[in-house]
PDB file of N, CA and C and ligand atoms in Angstrom:
ATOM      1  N   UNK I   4      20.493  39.805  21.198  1.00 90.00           N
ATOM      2  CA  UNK I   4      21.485  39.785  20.140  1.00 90.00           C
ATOM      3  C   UNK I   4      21.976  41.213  19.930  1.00 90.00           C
ATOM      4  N   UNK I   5      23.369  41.432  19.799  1.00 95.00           N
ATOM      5  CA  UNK I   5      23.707  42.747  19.523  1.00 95.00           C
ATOM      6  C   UNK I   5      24.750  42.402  18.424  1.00 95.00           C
ATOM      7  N   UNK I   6      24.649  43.893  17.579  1.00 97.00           N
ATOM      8  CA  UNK I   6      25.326  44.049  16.217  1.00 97.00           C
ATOM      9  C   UNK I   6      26.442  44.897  16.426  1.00 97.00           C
ATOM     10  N   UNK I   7      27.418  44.750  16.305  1.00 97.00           N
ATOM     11  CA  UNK I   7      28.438  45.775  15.871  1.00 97.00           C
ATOM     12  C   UNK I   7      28.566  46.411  15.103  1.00 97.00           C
ATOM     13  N   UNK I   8      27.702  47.770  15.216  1.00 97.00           N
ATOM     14  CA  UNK I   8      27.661  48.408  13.668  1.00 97.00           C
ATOM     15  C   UNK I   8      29.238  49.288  13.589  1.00 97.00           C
ATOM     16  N   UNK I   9      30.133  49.437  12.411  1.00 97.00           N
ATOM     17  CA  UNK I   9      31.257  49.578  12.206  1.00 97.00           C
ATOM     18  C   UNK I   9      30.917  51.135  12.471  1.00 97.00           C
ATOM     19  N   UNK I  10      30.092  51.878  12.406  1.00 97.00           N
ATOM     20  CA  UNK I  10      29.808  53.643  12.840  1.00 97.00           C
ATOM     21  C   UNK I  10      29.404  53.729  13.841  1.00 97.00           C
ATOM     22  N   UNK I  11      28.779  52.912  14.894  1.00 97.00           N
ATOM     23  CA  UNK I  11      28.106  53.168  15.909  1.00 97.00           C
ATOM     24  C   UNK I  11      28.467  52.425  16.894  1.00 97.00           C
ATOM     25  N   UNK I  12      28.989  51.471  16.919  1.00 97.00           N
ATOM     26  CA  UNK I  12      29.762  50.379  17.671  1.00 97.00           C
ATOM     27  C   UNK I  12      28.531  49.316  18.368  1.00 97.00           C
ATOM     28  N   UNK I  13      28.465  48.748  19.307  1.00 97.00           N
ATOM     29  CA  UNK I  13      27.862  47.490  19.456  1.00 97.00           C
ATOM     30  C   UNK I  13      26.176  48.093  19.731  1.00 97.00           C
ATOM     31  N   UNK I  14      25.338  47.632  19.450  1.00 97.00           N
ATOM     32  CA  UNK I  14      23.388  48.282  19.386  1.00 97.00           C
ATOM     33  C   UNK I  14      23.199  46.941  19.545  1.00 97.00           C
ATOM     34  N   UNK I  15      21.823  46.966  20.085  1.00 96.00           N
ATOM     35  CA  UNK I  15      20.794  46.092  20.022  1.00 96.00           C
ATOM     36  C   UNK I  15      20.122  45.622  18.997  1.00 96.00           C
ATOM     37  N   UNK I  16      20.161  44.798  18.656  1.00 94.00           N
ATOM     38  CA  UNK I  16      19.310  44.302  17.316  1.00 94.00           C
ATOM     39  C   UNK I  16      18.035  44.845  16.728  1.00 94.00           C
ATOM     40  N   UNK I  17      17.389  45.501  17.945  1.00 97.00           N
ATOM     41  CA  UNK I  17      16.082  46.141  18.323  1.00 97.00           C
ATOM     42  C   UNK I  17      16.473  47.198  17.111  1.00 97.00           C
ATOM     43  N   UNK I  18      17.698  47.791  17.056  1.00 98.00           N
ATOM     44  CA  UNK I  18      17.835  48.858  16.429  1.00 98.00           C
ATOM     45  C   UNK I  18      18.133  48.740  14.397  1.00 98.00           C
ATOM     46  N   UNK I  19      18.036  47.346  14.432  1.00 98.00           N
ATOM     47  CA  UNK I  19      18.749  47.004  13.001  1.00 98.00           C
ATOM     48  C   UNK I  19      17.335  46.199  12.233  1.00 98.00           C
ATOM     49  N   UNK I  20      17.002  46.240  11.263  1.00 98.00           N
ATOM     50  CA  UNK I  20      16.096  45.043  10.588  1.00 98.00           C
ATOM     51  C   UNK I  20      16.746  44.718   9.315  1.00 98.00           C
ATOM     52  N   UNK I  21      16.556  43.206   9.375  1.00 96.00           N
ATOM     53  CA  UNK I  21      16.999  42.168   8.711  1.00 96.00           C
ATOM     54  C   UNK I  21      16.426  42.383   6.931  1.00 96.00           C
ATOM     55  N   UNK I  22      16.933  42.545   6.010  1.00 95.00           N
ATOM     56  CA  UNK I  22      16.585  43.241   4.773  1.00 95.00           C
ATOM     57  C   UNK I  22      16.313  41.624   3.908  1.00 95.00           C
ATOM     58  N   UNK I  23      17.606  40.786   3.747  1.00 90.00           N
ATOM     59  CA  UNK I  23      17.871  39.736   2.604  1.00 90.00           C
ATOM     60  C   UNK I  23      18.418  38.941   2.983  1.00 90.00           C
ATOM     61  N   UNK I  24      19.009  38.042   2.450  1.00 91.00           N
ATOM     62  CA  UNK I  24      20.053  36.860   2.312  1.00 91.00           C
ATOM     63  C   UNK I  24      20.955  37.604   1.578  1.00 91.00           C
ATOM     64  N   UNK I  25      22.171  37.656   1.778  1.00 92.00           N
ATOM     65  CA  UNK I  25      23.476  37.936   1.255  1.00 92.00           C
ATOM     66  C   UNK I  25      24.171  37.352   0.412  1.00 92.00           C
ATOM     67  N   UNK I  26      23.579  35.907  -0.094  1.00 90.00           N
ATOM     68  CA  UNK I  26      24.672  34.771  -0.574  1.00 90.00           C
ATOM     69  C   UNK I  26      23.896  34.583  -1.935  1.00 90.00           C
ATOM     70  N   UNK I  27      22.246  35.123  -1.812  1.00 85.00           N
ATOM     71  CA  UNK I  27      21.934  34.492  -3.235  1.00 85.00           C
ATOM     72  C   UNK I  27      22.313  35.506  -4.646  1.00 85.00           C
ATOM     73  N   UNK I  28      22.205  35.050  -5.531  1.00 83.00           N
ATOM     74  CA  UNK I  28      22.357  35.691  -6.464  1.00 83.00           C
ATOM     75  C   UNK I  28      21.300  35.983  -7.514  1.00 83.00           C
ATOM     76  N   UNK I  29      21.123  37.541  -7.770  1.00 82.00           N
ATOM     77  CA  UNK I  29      20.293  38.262  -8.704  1.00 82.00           C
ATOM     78  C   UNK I  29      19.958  38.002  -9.782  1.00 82.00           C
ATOM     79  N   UNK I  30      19.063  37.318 -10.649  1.00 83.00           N
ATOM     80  CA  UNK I  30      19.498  37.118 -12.162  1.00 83.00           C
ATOM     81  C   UNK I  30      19.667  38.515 -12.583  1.00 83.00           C
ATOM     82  N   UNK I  31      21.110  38.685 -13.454  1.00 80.00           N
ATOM     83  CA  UNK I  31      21.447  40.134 -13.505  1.00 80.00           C
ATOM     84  C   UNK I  31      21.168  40.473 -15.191  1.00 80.00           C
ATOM     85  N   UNK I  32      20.070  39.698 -15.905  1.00 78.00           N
ATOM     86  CA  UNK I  32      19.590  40.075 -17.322  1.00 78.00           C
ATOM     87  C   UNK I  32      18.977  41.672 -17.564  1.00 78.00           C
ATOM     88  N   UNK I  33      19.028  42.097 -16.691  1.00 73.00           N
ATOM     89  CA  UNK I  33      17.833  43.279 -16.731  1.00 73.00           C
ATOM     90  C   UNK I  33      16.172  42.841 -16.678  1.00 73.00           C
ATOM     91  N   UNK I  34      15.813  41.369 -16.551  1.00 73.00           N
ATOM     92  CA  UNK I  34      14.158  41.619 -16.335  1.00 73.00           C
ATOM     93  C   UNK I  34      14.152  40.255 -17.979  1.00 73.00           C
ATOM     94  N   UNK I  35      15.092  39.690 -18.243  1.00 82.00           N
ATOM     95  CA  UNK I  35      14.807  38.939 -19.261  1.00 82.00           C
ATOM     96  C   UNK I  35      14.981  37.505 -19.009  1.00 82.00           C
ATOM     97  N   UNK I  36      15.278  37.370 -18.138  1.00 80.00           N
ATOM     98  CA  UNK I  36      15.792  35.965 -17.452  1.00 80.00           C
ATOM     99  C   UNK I  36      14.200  35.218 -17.151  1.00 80.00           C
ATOM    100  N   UNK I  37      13.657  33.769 -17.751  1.00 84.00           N
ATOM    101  CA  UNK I  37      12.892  33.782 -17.123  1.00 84.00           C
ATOM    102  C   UNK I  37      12.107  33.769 -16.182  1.00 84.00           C
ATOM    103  N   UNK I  38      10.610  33.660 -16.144  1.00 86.00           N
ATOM    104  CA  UNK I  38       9.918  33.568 -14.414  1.00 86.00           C
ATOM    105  C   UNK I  38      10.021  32.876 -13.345  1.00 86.00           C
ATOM    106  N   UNK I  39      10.579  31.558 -13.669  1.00 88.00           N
ATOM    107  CA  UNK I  39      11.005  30.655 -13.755  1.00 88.00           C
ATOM    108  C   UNK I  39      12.066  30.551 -12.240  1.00 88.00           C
ATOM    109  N   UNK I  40      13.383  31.497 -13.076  1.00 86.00           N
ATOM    110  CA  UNK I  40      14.231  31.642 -12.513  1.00 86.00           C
ATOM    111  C   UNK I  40      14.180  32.913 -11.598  1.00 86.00           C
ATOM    112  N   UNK I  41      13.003  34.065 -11.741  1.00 87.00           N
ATOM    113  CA  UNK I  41      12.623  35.233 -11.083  1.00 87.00           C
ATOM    114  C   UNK I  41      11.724  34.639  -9.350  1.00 87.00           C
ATOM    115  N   UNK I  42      11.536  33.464 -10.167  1.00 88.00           N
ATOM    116  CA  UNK I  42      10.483  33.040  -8.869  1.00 88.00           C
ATOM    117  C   UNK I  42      11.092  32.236  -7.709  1.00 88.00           C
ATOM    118  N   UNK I  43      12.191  31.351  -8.188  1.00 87.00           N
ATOM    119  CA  UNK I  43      13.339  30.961  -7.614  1.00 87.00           C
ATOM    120  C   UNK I  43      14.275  31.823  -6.952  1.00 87.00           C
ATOM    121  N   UNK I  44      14.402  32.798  -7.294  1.00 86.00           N
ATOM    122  CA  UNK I  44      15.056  33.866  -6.759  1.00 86.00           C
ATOM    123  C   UNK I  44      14.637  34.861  -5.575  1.00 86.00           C
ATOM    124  N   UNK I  45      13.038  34.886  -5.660  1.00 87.00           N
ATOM    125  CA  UNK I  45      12.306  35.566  -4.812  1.00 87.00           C
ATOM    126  C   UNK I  45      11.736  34.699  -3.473  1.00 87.00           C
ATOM    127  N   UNK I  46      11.375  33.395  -4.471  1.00 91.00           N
ATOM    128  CA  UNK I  46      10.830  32.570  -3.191  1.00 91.00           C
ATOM    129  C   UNK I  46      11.022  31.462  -2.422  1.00 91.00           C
ATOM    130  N   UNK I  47      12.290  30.865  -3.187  1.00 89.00           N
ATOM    131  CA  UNK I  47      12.666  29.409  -2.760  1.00 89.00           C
ATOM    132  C   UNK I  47      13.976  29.887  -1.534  1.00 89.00           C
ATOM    133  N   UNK I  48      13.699  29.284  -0.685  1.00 85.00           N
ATOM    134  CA  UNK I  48      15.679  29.231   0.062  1.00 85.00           C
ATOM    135  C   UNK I  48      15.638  27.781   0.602  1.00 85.00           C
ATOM    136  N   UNK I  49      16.689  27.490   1.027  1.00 85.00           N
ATOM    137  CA  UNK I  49      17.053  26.250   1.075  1.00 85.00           C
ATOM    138  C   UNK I  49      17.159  25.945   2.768  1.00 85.00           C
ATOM    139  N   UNK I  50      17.176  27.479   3.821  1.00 85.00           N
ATOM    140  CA  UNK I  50      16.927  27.528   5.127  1.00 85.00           C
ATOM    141  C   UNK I  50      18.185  26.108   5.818  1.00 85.00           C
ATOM    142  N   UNK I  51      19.647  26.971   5.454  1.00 89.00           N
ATOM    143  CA  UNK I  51      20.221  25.725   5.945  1.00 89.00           C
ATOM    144  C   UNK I  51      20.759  26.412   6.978  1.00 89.00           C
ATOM    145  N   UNK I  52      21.492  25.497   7.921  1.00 93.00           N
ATOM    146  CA  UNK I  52      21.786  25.910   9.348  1.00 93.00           C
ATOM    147  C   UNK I  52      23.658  26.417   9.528  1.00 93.00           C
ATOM    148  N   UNK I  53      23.693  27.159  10.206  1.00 95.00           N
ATOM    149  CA  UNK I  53      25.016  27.308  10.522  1.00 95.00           C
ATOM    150  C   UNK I  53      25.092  28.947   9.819  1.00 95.00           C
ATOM    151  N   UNK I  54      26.750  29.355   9.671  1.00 97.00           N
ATOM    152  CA  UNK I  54      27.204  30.655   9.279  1.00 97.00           C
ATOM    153  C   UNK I  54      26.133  31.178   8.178  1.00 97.00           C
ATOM    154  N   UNK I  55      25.596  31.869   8.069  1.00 96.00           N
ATOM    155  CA  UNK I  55      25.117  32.634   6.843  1.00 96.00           C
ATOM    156  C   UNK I  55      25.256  33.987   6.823  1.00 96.00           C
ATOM    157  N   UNK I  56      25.168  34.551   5.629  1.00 96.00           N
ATOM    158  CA  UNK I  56      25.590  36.257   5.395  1.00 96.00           C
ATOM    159  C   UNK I  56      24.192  36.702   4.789  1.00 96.00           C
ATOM    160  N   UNK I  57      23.417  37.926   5.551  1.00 96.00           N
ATOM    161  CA  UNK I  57      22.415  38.472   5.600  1.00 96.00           C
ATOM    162  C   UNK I  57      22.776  39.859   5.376  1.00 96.00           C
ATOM    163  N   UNK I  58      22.246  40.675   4.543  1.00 97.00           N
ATOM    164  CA  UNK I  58      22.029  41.801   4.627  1.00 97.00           C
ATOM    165  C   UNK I  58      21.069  43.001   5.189  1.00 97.00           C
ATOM    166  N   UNK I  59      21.729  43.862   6.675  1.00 98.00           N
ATOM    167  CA  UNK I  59      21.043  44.357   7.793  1.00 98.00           C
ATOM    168  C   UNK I  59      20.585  45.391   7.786  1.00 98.00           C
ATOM    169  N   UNK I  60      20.210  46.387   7.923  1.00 98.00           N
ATOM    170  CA  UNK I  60      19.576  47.713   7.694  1.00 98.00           C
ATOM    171  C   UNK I  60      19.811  48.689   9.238  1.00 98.00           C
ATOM    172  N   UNK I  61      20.484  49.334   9.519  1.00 98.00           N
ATOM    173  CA  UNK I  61      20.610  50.144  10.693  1.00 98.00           C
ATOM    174  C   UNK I  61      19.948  51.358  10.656  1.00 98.00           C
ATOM    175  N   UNK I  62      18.278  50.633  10.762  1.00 98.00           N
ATOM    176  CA  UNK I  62      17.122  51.931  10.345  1.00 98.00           C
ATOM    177  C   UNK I  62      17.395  52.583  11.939  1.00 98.00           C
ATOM    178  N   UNK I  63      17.784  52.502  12.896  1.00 97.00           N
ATOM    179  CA  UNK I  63      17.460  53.184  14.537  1.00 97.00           C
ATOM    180  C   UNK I  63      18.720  54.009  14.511  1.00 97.00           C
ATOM    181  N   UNK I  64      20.089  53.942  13.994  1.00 97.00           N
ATOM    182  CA  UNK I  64      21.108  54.474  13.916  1.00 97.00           C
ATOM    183  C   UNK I  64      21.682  55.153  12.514  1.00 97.00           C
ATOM    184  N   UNK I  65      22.686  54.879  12.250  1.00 98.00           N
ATOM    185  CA  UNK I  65      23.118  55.652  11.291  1.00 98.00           C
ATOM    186  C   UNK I  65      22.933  55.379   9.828  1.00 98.00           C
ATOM    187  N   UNK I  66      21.895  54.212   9.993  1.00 98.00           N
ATOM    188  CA  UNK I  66      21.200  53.679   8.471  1.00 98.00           C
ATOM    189  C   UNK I  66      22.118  53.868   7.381  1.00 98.00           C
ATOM    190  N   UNK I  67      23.175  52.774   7.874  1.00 98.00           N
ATOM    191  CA  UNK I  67      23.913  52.298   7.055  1.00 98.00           C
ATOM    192  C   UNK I  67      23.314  50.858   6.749  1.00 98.00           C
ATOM    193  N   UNK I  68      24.159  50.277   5.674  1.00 98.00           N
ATOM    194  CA  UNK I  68      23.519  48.798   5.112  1.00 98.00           C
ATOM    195  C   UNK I  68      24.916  47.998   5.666  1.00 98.00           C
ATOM    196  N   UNK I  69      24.686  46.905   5.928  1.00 98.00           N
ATOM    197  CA  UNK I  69      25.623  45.443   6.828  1.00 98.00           C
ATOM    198  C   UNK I  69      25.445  44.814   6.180  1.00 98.00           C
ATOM    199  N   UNK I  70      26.492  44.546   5.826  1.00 98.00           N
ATOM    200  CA  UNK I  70      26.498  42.627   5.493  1.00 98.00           C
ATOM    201  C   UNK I  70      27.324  41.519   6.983  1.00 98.00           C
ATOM    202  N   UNK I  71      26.069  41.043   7.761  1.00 98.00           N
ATOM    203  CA  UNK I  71      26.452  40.480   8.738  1.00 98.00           C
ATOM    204  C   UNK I  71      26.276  38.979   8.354  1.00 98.00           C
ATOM    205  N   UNK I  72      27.588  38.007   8.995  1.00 98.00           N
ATOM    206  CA  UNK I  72      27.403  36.952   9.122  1.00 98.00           C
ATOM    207  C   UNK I  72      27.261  36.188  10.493  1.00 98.00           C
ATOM    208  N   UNK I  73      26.324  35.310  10.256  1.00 97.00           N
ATOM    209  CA  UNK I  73      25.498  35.239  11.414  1.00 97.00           C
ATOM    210  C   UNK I  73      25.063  33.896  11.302  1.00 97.00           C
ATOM    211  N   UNK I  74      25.594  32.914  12.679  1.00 97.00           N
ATOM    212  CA  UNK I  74      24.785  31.391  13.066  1.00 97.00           C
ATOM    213  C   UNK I  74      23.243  31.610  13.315  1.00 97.00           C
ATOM    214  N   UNK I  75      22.644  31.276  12.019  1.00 94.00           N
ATOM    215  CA  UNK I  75      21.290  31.328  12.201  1.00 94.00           C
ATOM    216  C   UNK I  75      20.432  30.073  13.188  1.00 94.00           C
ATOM    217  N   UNK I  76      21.689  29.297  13.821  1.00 95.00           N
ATOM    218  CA  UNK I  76      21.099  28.298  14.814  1.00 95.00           C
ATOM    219  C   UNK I  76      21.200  28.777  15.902  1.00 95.00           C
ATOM    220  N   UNK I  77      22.323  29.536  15.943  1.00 96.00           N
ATOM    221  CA  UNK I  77      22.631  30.203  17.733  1.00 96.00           C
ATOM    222  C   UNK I  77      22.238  31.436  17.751  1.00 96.00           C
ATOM    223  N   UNK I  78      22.534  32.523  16.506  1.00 94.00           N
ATOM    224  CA  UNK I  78      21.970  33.538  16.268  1.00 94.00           C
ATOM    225  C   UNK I  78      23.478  34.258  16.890  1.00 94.00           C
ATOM    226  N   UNK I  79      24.580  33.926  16.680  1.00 96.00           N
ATOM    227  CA  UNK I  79      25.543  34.763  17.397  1.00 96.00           C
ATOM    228  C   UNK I  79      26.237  35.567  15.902  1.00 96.00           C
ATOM    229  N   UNK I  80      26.592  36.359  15.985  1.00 96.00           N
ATOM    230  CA  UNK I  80      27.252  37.506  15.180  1.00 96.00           C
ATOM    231  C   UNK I  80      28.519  36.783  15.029  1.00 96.00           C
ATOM    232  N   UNK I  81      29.080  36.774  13.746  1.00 97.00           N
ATOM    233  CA  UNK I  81      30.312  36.122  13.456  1.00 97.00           C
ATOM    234  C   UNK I  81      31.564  37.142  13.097  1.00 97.00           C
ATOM    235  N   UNK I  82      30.270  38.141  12.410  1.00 97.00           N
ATOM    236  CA  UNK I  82      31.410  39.344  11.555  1.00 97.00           C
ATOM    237  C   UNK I  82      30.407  40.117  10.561  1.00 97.00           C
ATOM    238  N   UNK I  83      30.823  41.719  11.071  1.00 98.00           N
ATOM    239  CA  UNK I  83      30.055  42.544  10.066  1.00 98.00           C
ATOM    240  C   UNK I  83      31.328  43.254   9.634  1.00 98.00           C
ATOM    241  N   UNK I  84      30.363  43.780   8.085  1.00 97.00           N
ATOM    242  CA  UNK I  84      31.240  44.792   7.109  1.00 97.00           C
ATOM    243  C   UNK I  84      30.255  45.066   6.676  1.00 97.00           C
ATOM    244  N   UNK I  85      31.050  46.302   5.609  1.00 96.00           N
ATOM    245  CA  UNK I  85      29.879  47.143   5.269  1.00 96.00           C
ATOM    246  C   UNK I  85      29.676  46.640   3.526  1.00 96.00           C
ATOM    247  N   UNK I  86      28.992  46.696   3.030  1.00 92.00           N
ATOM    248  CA  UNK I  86      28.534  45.859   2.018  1.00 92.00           C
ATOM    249  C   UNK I  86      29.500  46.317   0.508  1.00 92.00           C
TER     250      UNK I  86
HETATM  251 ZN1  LIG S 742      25.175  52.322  12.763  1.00 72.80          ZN
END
């Protein structure tokens, strides 16, 4: 699998690690929201198939942060930007 990083141009995946999910959302209370919903947030995903947007880490290169979207069935690169 290779990434198109927008500073470095196409790398090996070897060179990038996979940080998050891109699509979920933060409870943005400051820490007041309950556990409830903290624990849902941290530990549940729903692992569905097709396009998804992940957030990438280009720790081997210019360690910038990606938001890549990516067929997590085929694993092919759809489209990166920078977050
Ligand atoms: Zn890069």
């Amino acid at each position: 699998m290779r990434i198109e990083c927008p500073y470095c141009g196409p790398r090996g995946a070897e060179e990038f690690v996979y940080t998050q999910d891109a699509e979920r959302a933060r409870p943005t209370d400051g820490g007041a929201s309950p556990t409830e919903d903290w624990a849902a947030y941290v530990y549940l995903r729903d692992n569905l198939p097709g396009a998804r947007r992940e957030y990438w880490y280009h720790q081997g290169g210019c360690r910038a942060w990606l938001k890549v979207t990516r067929d997590v069935s085929t694993h092919e690169i759809l489209k990166v930007e920078l977050p």
